[in-house]
Coordinates of C-alpha atoms in Angstrom, one line a residue:
M1 CA -0.5 -13.3 -21.3
K2 CA -2.6 -10.2 -22.9
S3 CA -0.2 -7.4 -24.4
S4 CA -3.8 -5.0 -23.0
L5 CA -2.1 -5.9 -19.1
F6 CA 1.3 -4.2 -20.6
G7 CA 0.2 -0.8 -21.7
L8 CA 2.8 2.2 -20.3
A9 CA 2.3 5.4 -19.8
A10 CA 5.2 7.4 -21.1
I11 CA 7.3 10.0 -19.5
L12 CA 10.1 11.1 -21.4
L13 CA 12.6 13.0 -19.1
A14 CA 15.1 14.6 -21.9
G15 CA 13.9 13.8 -25.6
T16 CA 12.7 10.8 -27.7
A17 CA 16.0 9.6 -29.1
L18 CA 18.6 7.5 -27.2
P19 CA 22.2 8.7 -26.2
A20 CA 25.1 7.1 -27.4
G21 CA 25.8 4.5 -24.2
A22 CA 22.6 4.8 -23.2
F23 CA 21.9 1.9 -20.3
D24 CA 18.5 0.3 -20.1
L25 CA 16.7 -1.5 -17.3
T26 CA 13.5 -2.7 -16.6
I27 CA 13.2 -2.4 -13.1
L28 CA 10.0 -4.7 -11.5
H29 CA 8.7 -3.7 -7.9
I30 CA 6.2 -4.8 -5.4
N31 CA 5.8 -3.2 -1.7
D32 CA 3.3 -3.8 1.1
F33 CA 2.5 -7.5 0.1
H34 CA 1.4 -8.1 3.8
S35 CA 1.4 -12.1 3.8
R36 CA -1.3 -12.0 0.8
V37 CA 0.1 -15.4 -0.2
E38 CA -3.4 -16.3 -1.7
P39 CA -5.4 -14.6 -4.3
I40 CA -7.6 -11.4 -2.7
N41 CA -10.8 -10.1 -3.3
K42 CA -11.9 -6.2 -4.3
Y43 CA -11.9 -5.5 -0.2
D44 CA -8.1 -6.8 0.0
G45 CA -9.2 -9.9 2.1
P46 CA -9.1 -13.5 1.4
C47 CA -10.4 -14.6 -1.8
S48 CA -13.5 -17.3 -1.2
A49 CA -14.6 -20.1 -3.9
K50 CA -17.3 -18.0 -5.3
E51 CA -15.6 -15.1 -6.3
A52 CA -12.8 -17.4 -7.2
A53 CA -14.9 -19.1 -9.6
E54 CA -16.6 -15.3 -11.0
K55 CA -13.3 -14.1 -11.9
S56 CA -13.0 -11.4 -9.4
C57 CA -10.1 -11.8 -7.3
F58 CA -6.7 -10.2 -7.8
G59 CA -3.1 -11.0 -7.0
G60 CA -1.6 -13.8 -4.8
I61 CA 1.9 -14.7 -5.3
A62 CA 1.1 -17.2 -8.4
R63 CA 0.2 -14.1 -10.1
I64 CA 3.1 -12.4 -9.0
A65 CA 5.6 -15.4 -10.4
S66 CA 3.4 -15.8 -13.4
A67 CA 3.7 -11.7 -14.3
I68 CA 7.2 -11.8 -13.7
E69 CA 8.1 -14.8 -15.8
A70 CA 6.3 -12.9 -18.6
E71 CA 7.9 -9.5 -18.1
R72 CA 11.1 -10.9 -18.0
K73 CA 11.1 -12.6 -21.6
A74 CA 9.3 -9.6 -23.0
A75 CA 12.7 -8.0 -22.1
G76 CA 14.7 -10.1 -24.1
S77 CA 17.9 -9.2 -23.5
R78 CA 16.9 -5.7 -21.6
P79 CA 18.1 -6.8 -17.6
V80 CA 15.6 -6.7 -15.1
L81 CA 16.0 -6.0 -11.9
L82 CA 13.5 -7.2 -9.4
L83 CA 12.9 -5.4 -6.2
D84 CA 10.4 -5.4 -2.7
A85 CA 10.4 -1.9 -1.0
G86 CA 9.0 -3.8 2.1
D87 CA 6.5 -5.3 4.3
Q88 CA 6.1 -8.7 3.1
S89 CA 5.5 -9.6 6.7
Q90 CA 2.0 -9.6 8.8
G91 CA -1.7 -9.8 7.3
S92 CA -2.7 -13.5 6.9
L93 CA -2.7 -16.3 8.8
F94 CA 0.6 -17.7 6.6
Y95 CA 2.0 -14.8 8.2
T96 CA 0.8 -15.7 11.8
Y97 CA 1.7 -19.9 11.0
Y98 CA 4.9 -19.4 9.1
K99 CA 6.1 -16.0 10.0
D100 CA 8.1 -15.4 7.2
K101 CA 9.3 -18.6 6.5
D102 CA 6.9 -19.1 3.5
S103 CA 8.1 -15.3 2.0
A104 CA 11.6 -16.1 2.0
E105 CA 11.0 -19.2 -0.1
F106 CA 8.8 -17.2 -2.3
M107 CA 11.1 -14.4 -2.8
N108 CA 14.6 -17.2 -3.0
R109 CA 12.0 -18.7 -5.8
L110 CA 11.4 -16.0 -7.6
G111 CA 14.7 -14.1 -8.1
F112 CA 14.4 -11.2 -5.6
E113 CA 17.4 -8.9 -6.0
A114 CA 17.2 -6.1 -3.0
M115 CA 14.2 -5.8 -0.1
A116 CA 13.9 -2.6 2.1
V117 CA 13.0 -3.5 5.8
G118 CA 9.5 -2.3 6.2
N119 CA 8.2 -1.2 10.1
H120 CA 6.0 -4.8 10.0
E121 CA 9.2 -6.8 9.8
F122 CA 9.7 -5.9 13.4
D123 CA 6.0 -6.9 14.6
D124 CA 7.1 -9.9 16.6
G125 CA 10.5 -8.3 17.3
V126 CA 14.4 -8.7 16.3
P127 CA 14.2 -12.6 16.2
V128 CA 11.8 -12.8 13.4
A129 CA 13.2 -10.1 11.4
L130 CA 16.1 -11.8 11.9
S131 CA 15.3 -15.3 10.7
F132 CA 13.6 -13.5 7.8
A133 CA 17.0 -11.9 7.0
S134 CA 18.8 -15.1 7.3
A135 CA 16.7 -17.2 5.1
V136 CA 16.5 -15.0 2.3
K137 CA 19.4 -14.8 -0.8
F138 CA 19.6 -11.3 -1.5
P139 CA 20.5 -8.4 0.9
M140 CA 17.8 -6.8 3.2
L141 CA 18.2 -2.5 3.3
M142 CA 18.5 0.0 5.9
A143 CA 20.2 3.2 5.9
N144 CA 18.7 5.0 8.4
A145 CA 19.2 2.7 11.4
D146 CA 21.6 1.9 14.1
L147 CA 22.0 -1.8 15.1
S148 CA 25.1 -1.9 17.2
R149 CA 22.8 -3.2 19.5
E150 CA 21.5 -5.7 17.2
P151 CA 25.1 -7.3 15.6
E152 CA 23.3 -10.5 14.9
L153 CA 21.0 -8.5 12.6
A154 CA 23.8 -5.8 11.8
K155 CA 25.6 -8.9 9.5
L156 CA 22.8 -9.4 7.8
I157 CA 20.8 -6.4 6.6
K158 CA 23.1 -3.2 5.0
P159 CA 22.5 0.3 4.4
S160 CA 22.9 -0.3 0.6
T161 CA 24.3 -3.0 -1.5
I162 CA 26.0 -2.7 -5.5
I163 CA 23.8 -4.7 -8.2
E164 CA 25.6 -5.2 -11.7
K165 CA 23.4 -5.9 -14.6
D166 CA 24.8 -6.5 -18.1
G167 CA 28.6 -4.4 -16.5
E168 CA 27.2 -1.8 -15.3
K169 CA 26.6 -0.7 -11.1
I170 CA 23.8 0.0 -10.0
G171 CA 23.5 1.1 -6.2
I172 CA 20.6 0.3 -4.0
I173 CA 19.7 2.1 -0.8
G174 CA 17.4 1.2 2.0
L175 CA 15.3 3.5 4.3
T176 CA 12.7 2.0 6.9
P177 CA 10.0 4.4 8.8
R178 CA 11.6 6.7 11.2
D179 CA 8.8 6.1 13.2
N180 CA 9.6 2.3 14.0
Q181 CA 10.5 4.2 17.1
E182 CA 6.9 3.9 17.8
L183 CA 5.8 1.7 15.6
T184 CA 7.7 -1.5 16.5
A185 CA 8.5 -3.7 19.3
A186 CA 12.4 -2.8 17.4
G187 CA 12.1 0.4 18.9
K188 CA 13.9 -1.1 22.4
S189 CA 17.2 -1.7 20.4
I190 CA 17.5 -0.4 17.2
N191 CA 17.5 3.4 17.0
F192 CA 16.0 5.2 13.6
T193 CA 17.5 8.3 12.0
D194 CA 15.9 10.4 9.6
P195 CA 15.7 8.8 5.7
V196 CA 17.1 12.0 4.5
E197 CA 20.0 12.3 6.4
A198 CA 20.9 8.5 5.9
A199 CA 19.9 8.7 2.4
K200 CA 22.5 11.2 1.6
R201 CA 25.1 9.9 3.1
E202 CA 25.0 6.5 1.4
A203 CA 24.6 8.2 -2.2
E204 CA 27.4 10.0 -1.5
K205 CA 29.4 6.8 -0.4
L206 CA 28.1 4.6 -3.9
T207 CA 28.7 7.5 -6.0
K208 CA 32.8 7.6 -4.2
E209 CA 32.7 4.1 -5.2
G210 CA 32.4 4.8 -9.2
V211 CA 28.1 4.3 -8.6
N212 CA 26.6 6.6 -11.1
K213 CA 23.3 4.8 -11.0
I214 CA 21.6 4.6 -7.9
I215 CA 17.5 3.6 -6.7
L216 CA 16.6 4.1 -3.3
L217 CA 14.3 1.7 -2.1
S218 CA 12.2 3.2 0.3
H219 CA 9.7 1.9 2.8
S220 CA 8.9 5.6 3.7
G221 CA 5.8 6.7 2.2
Y222 CA 5.0 8.8 -0.7
E223 CA 4.9 12.4 0.7
V224 CA 8.1 11.5 2.2
D225 CA 9.8 10.0 -1.1
K226 CA 8.9 13.0 -2.6
R227 CA 11.1 15.1 -0.1
L228 CA 13.6 12.8 -0.4
A229 CA 13.6 12.8 -4.2
A230 CA 13.6 17.1 -3.6
E231 CA 16.4 17.5 -1.1
V232 CA 18.9 13.9 -1.5
P233 CA 21.8 14.7 -4.2
G234 CA 22.7 11.7 -6.3
L235 CA 19.4 10.0 -6.5
D236 CA 18.6 8.5 -9.8
V237 CA 15.0 6.7 -8.9
I238 CA 12.6 6.1 -6.1
V239 CA 10.9 2.3 -5.7
G240 CA 8.4 2.6 -2.9
G241 CA 6.3 1.9 0.0
H242 CA 4.5 2.2 2.8
S243 CA 1.8 4.3 2.0
H244 CA 0.3 1.6 0.1
T245 CA 0.2 4.4 -2.7
L246 CA -1.3 3.7 -6.0
L247 CA 0.3 5.6 -9.0
S248 CA -0.8 5.9 -12.4
S249 CA -0.9 7.9 -15.2
T250 CA -4.4 6.5 -16.4
D251 CA -6.4 5.6 -13.2
P252 CA -8.3 8.8 -11.6
K253 CA -8.2 6.9 -8.5
A254 CA -4.1 7.8 -8.3
A255 CA -2.3 9.6 -6.1
G256 CA 0.0 10.7 -8.8
P257 CA 1.2 9.9 -11.9
Y258 CA 3.4 6.8 -12.6
P259 CA 6.0 7.7 -13.0
T260 CA 5.9 10.8 -9.9
L261 CA 8.3 13.3 -11.6
V262 CA 10.2 15.6 -8.4
K263 CA 12.7 17.8 -9.6
G264 CA 15.9 17.3 -7.3
P265 CA 18.4 19.4 -6.0
D266 CA 20.8 19.2 -9.1
G267 CA 17.6 19.9 -11.6
R268 CA 17.1 16.5 -13.1
E269 CA 13.8 15.2 -12.2
V270 CA 13.5 11.9 -9.8
P271 CA 10.5 9.1 -10.9
I272 CA 9.2 8.0 -7.9
V273 CA 7.1 4.7 -7.8
Q274 CA 4.9 2.7 -6.2
A275 CA 2.5 0.0 -6.6
Y276 CA -0.5 0.0 -4.0
A277 CA 0.0 -3.4 -1.7
Y278 CA -1.5 -6.6 -1.1
S279 CA 0.0 -8.2 -4.1
K280 CA -2.5 -6.6 -6.4
Y281 CA -0.6 -5.1 -8.6
L282 CA 3.3 -6.0 -9.7
G283 CA 4.9 -2.3 -11.0
K284 CA 6.9 -2.0 -14.0
L285 CA 9.4 1.0 -14.8
D286 CA 11.4 1.1 -17.7
V287 CA 14.5 3.7 -17.5
T288 CA 17.1 4.8 -19.7
F289 CA 20.6 6.5 -18.3
D290 CA 22.9 8.3 -20.2
D291 CA 26.8 7.4 -20.1
Q292 CA 26.8 9.7 -16.7
G293 CA 24.2 7.9 -15.2
H294 CA 21.4 10.3 -15.3
V295 CA 17.9 9.1 -16.7
T296 CA 17.2 10.4 -20.0
K297 CA 13.6 8.4 -19.9
A298 CA 10.8 6.2 -18.0
E299 CA 8.2 5.1 -18.6
G300 CA 5.5 2.4 -16.9
A301 CA 2.7 1.6 -15.1
P302 CA 1.7 -1.1 -12.3
I303 CA 0.2 -4.1 -14.1
L304 CA -3.3 -5.2 -12.7
L305 CA -3.4 -8.4 -11.6
D306 CA -6.8 -9.6 -11.9
A307 CA -8.3 -13.0 -13.3
S308 CA -6.8 -12.1 -16.8
V309 CA -3.7 -13.1 -15.1
P310 CA -2.6 -17.1 -15.0
E311 CA -2.0 -18.3 -12.2
D312 CA 1.3 -20.1 -12.0
E313 CA 0.4 -23.9 -11.5
S314 CA 3.7 -24.4 -9.6
F315 CA 3.1 -21.9 -6.8
V316 CA -0.5 -22.4 -6.7
A317 CA 0.4 -26.1 -5.8
R318 CA 2.6 -24.9 -3.0
V319 CA 0.7 -22.6 -1.9
A320 CA -2.0 -25.1 -1.6
E321 CA 0.5 -27.5 0.4
L322 CA 1.5 -24.6 2.5
A323 CA -2.4 -24.5 3.3
K324 CA -3.2 -27.4 4.7
P325 CA -2.5 -26.3 8.3
L326 CA -4.3 -23.6 8.1
A327 CA -7.8 -24.7 6.7
E328 CA -9.7 -25.3 10.2
I329 CA -8.9 -22.2 11.7
R330 CA -9.3 -20.3 8.2
N331 CA -13.0 -21.9 7.5
K332 CA -14.2 -21.8 10.4
V333 CA -17.8 -19.6 10.2
V334 CA -17.9 -17.6 13.4
A335 CA -20.7 -15.0 12.3
Q336 CA -22.8 -13.4 9.5
T337 CA -23.1 -9.7 8.6
A338 CA -25.6 -8.2 6.5
E339 CA -23.8 -6.0 4.5
P340 CA -20.3 -5.4 3.5
I341 CA -17.8 -3.9 6.5
D342 CA -15.8 -1.1 5.2
G343 CA -12.5 -1.6 6.9
A344 CA -10.6 0.3 4.0
R345 CA -6.8 1.5 4.3
E346 CA -8.1 4.9 2.8
V347 CA -11.5 5.3 5.0
C348 CA -10.1 4.1 8.7
R349 CA -6.8 6.3 8.3
K350 CA -8.4 10.1 8.3
A351 CA -12.5 9.4 9.3
E352 CA -14.8 6.8 11.1
C353 CA -15.6 4.2 9.4
A354 CA -17.5 0.7 9.7
M355 CA -14.8 -1.9 10.7
G356 CA -13.4 0.6 13.5
D357 CA -16.7 1.1 15.0
L358 CA -17.2 -2.6 15.3
V359 CA -13.9 -3.1 17.3
A360 CA -14.2 -0.3 19.6
D361 CA -17.5 -1.4 20.0
A362 CA -16.4 -4.9 20.9
L363 CA -13.9 -3.7 22.9
L364 CA -16.0 -1.5 25.2
D365 CA -18.5 -4.5 25.2
R366 CA -15.7 -6.8 26.2
T367 CA -15.1 -4.6 29.7
K368 CA -17.9 -2.4 30.0
D369 CA -18.5 -4.8 33.4
Q370 CA -14.9 -3.3 34.5
G371 CA -16.2 0.1 34.7
V372 CA -14.5 0.8 31.4
T373 CA -16.7 3.9 29.4
I374 CA -14.5 5.0 26.7
A375 CA -12.6 2.6 23.6
I376 CA -9.6 4.6 21.4
G377 CA -8.1 1.8 19.2
N378 CA -5.9 3.5 16.0
G379 CA -7.1 2.7 12.0
G380 CA -3.9 1.2 11.3
N381 CA -5.2 -1.8 13.3
V382 CA -7.8 -2.4 10.7
R383 CA -6.1 -4.3 8.4
A384 CA -8.8 -5.6 5.6
S385 CA -12.9 -4.8 4.7
I386 CA -15.1 -8.1 5.3
D387 CA -18.0 -8.5 2.8
A388 CA -21.6 -9.8 3.3
G389 CA -22.6 -13.1 4.6
D390 CA -20.6 -16.0 6.4
V391 CA -17.5 -14.1 8.3
T392 CA -15.1 -16.9 9.0
M393 CA -12.4 -16.8 11.5
G394 CA -9.9 -16.1 8.5
E395 CA -11.3 -12.9 7.4
I396 CA -11.2 -12.0 11.4
L397 CA -7.6 -12.3 11.4
T398 CA -7.4 -10.7 8.1
V399 CA -8.5 -7.2 9.6
L400 CA -6.7 -7.7 13.1
P401 CA -3.9 -10.0 12.4
F402 CA -1.7 -8.5 14.7
Q403 CA -2.7 -10.7 18.0
N404 CA -2.9 -7.4 20.2
T405 CA -4.4 -7.9 23.2
I406 CA -7.1 -6.0 25.3
A407 CA -5.5 -3.1 27.6
T408 CA -7.2 -1.2 30.1
F409 CA -6.2 1.6 32.2
Q410 CA -7.1 5.6 33.2
L411 CA -6.0 8.4 32.0
T412 CA -7.5 11.9 32.6
G413 CA -10.1 14.0 30.2
A414 CA -6.7 16.5 29.4
D415 CA -4.8 13.1 28.5
I416 CA -7.9 11.9 26.6
K417 CA -7.7 14.5 24.4
A418 CA -4.2 14.7 23.8
A419 CA -4.6 11.2 22.7
L420 CA -7.2 12.4 20.5
E421 CA -4.6 15.3 19.1
N422 CA -1.9 12.2 18.6
G423 CA -4.7 10.3 16.8
V424 CA -5.2 13.5 14.2
S425 CA -2.2 14.9 13.8
Q426 CA -0.7 12.5 11.0
V427 CA -4.0 12.6 9.0
E428 CA -2.3 14.0 5.9
D429 CA 0.1 11.1 6.0
G430 CA -2.6 8.4 6.4
A431 CA -0.8 7.5 9.1
G432 CA -2.0 4.6 11.5
R433 CA -2.7 6.5 14.2
F434 CA -6.2 7.9 13.7
P435 CA -8.3 7.2 16.0
Q436 CA -11.4 4.9 15.8
V437 CA -13.6 5.3 19.2
A438 CA -16.5 4.2 20.7
G439 CA -18.1 5.7 24.3
L440 CA -16.7 9.4 22.7
Q441 CA -17.6 11.9 20.1
F442 CA -14.8 14.1 18.6
D443 CA -14.7 16.9 16.4
W444 CA -11.2 18.6 14.6
S445 CA -10.3 20.6 12.3
R446 CA -7.2 20.0 9.4
K447 CA -6.1 23.9 10.1
G448 CA -5.3 23.6 13.8
Q449 CA -1.8 22.4 14.6
A450 CA -0.9 18.7 14.5
G451 CA -0.5 18.1 17.9
V452 CA -1.7 20.5 19.4
D453 CA -5.8 22.1 18.9
R454 CA -6.7 20.1 16.1
V455 CA -9.6 18.5 18.4
K456 CA -12.3 21.0 18.9
A457 CA -14.5 19.2 21.0
V458 CA -14.6 16.4 23.3
R459 CA -18.1 15.2 24.5
V460 CA -18.7 11.3 26.5
K461 CA -21.7 10.4 28.1
N462 CA -23.4 11.2 31.4
A463 CA -25.1 9.0 33.9
A464 CA -28.3 9.7 31.9
G465 CA -26.9 8.9 28.5
E466 CA -26.3 12.4 27.3
W467 CA -23.6 13.4 25.5
V468 CA -21.9 15.9 27.7
P469 CA -18.4 18.0 26.8
I470 CA -15.6 15.9 28.7
D471 CA -14.1 16.7 31.9
P472 CA -10.7 17.7 31.9
A473 CA -10.0 16.8 35.2
A474 CA -11.9 13.7 35.6
T475 CA -10.6 9.8 35.4
Y476 CA -12.5 8.1 32.9
T477 CA -11.5 4.1 32.7
V478 CA -10.5 3.3 28.8
V479 CA -9.7 0.0 26.8
S480 CA -7.5 0.0 23.7
N481 CA -5.3 -2.4 22.8
N482 CA -1.7 -3.6 24.2
F483 CA 0.5 -2.0 21.0
L484 CA -1.2 1.6 21.8
R485 CA -1.3 1.1 25.5
Q486 CA 2.6 0.6 25.6
G487 CA 2.7 4.0 23.0
G488 CA 2.9 2.6 19.9
D489 CA 2.5 4.9 16.9
G490 CA 2.7 7.8 19.2
Y491 CA 0.2 7.7 22.1
K492 CA 2.9 8.2 24.7
V493 CA 0.3 10.0 26.9
F494 CA -0.8 6.3 27.5
A495 CA 2.2 5.0 28.4
E496 CA 3.5 7.7 30.7
K497 CA -0.1 9.2 32.3
A498 CA -1.8 6.1 32.1
Q499 CA -2.9 4.9 35.9
N500 CA -4.2 1.5 37.2
A501 CA -2.5 0.0 33.4
Y502 CA -3.4 -3.7 32.4
D503 CA -2.4 -5.2 29.2
Y504 CA -2.7 -8.4 28.9
G505 CA -6.4 -9.3 28.5
P506 CA -8.1 -11.4 25.8
N507 CA -6.9 -11.0 22.3
M508 CA -9.0 -8.3 20.2
E509 CA -9.8 -10.8 17.6
D510 CA -11.8 -12.7 20.3
A511 CA -14.0 -9.7 21.7
V512 CA -15.0 -8.7 18.1
I513 CA -16.1 -12.4 17.1
A514 CA -18.1 -12.8 20.7
Y515 CA -19.0 -9.3 19.7
L516 CA -20.4 -10.3 16.4
Q517 CA -21.9 -13.1 18.0
A518 CA -23.9 -11.7 20.7
K519 CA -26.5 -10.4 17.9
G520 CA -27.8 -13.3 17.4
T521 CA -28.4 -12.2 13.8
A522 CA -26.3 -10.4 11.2
Y523 CA -24.5 -7.9 12.2
K524 CA -25.9 -4.7 10.8
P525 CA -22.5 -2.2 10.2
Y526 CA -22.9 1.3 10.9
T527 CA -21.2 4.4 11.4
D528 CA -23.0 7.6 13.5
G529 CA -21.3 10.3 13.5
R530 CA -18.8 10.0 16.7
I531 CA -15.8 11.7 14.6
H532 CA -16.9 14.3 12.8
E533 CA -14.3 16.8 11.2
V534 CA -14.8 20.2 11.1
E535 CA -13.7 23.2 8.9

């Protein structure tokens, strides 16, 4: 592998000379893999044969395997720790078909040593998460969850673990998103708690057990990780996930430096790392601890897994074998698009996006004969973009991997505004609840109070087709997906106030395919200003 791939952006925390008794450790990490077993294109969707031939694709498990092996060899006698910050699950046909059996096989083979439980590990409920935890040969960690009502899961998923490297004990704590209560079906039997208090508890416990090197494996998001670093005593390194954040000291598009340094309660700086998502990068952090377990040096960079990184041939062969049952489903061409359809996470979770418009328009079109006039979806339901040309079933299922069903119900105008307030309440965090709509226009501002008065105006069409202010007292018929209708992503107003709700319509992907096919020609993606951010 080319040495240029491993250029490091050094960050010195305390001088340049190594202290006596120094312990060096290399941390390799991934996060938010989302079932990208095969390589991805620049849109984070499936890599086509043409794109592969042009060497314009990234990632995939075979490249991850190759990069991990190269880094282990390069480390020599220096110990290496391999971690996953959560969300192996959901995002491609591999998950749809295998439900993480493939992930468990690959992770065991690669020698992962610990994994945080992500919110998407619960997408198909506790049984699939239990099966996954049973199949892996390493600890899955989740400190901020009460598993007392799930005793079988509690036997397998622990708050923290201790791993030994060269005789040194390293404590690892796992965190999952607190809003799993709303994000997943697991909230029905698992109570999720404040990550700061959970991390404090586990760090204190590990310290009492004589562990002075503590890594927080946090599926909480970049902003929460900065809070954790500032508030939790005893943390030495945070390896993060959930927000799909690229950290880099050289890439101008990065959200922050790699590592990001945050001063902890004791005055020492805690390095935070994260490596985007979808198998595009392998994170690498070299850390030096002194004999008190304090980090004195942290340097590293995310390694871009582009075409210059070879694919491990044995993994390529195994992936091809596992892909055989998926080929017929995946390769079926269901529509065409004249231009790429933008479903980028960084757009659809803060503004109107072309993929959000397509999905909302498709749901509204599918249900208009039922008197539906408004569609409200969530940006987090859109998981990828689609490139121009033929649109395959595999691409559609990558964009909409959750197999959500169409839900219809009635709400007052006041409750619709309340739903939109929820939708824009966490835009700074990149939360998936951001509303993508049809049959509706709204203006909003970040300057308002979150959840209260950020939505400045809401408009609907009258009988003459004119946009008019929504009537708070009137009742409107709405279409969404069953996840939101049942209160997911904080849309409690849908669960508590909906009238005549029916959650068991066709799958969303079926509606999108039918909508594209009804066009008769290649679909032309667009945005039309239905969502407007104001000062």
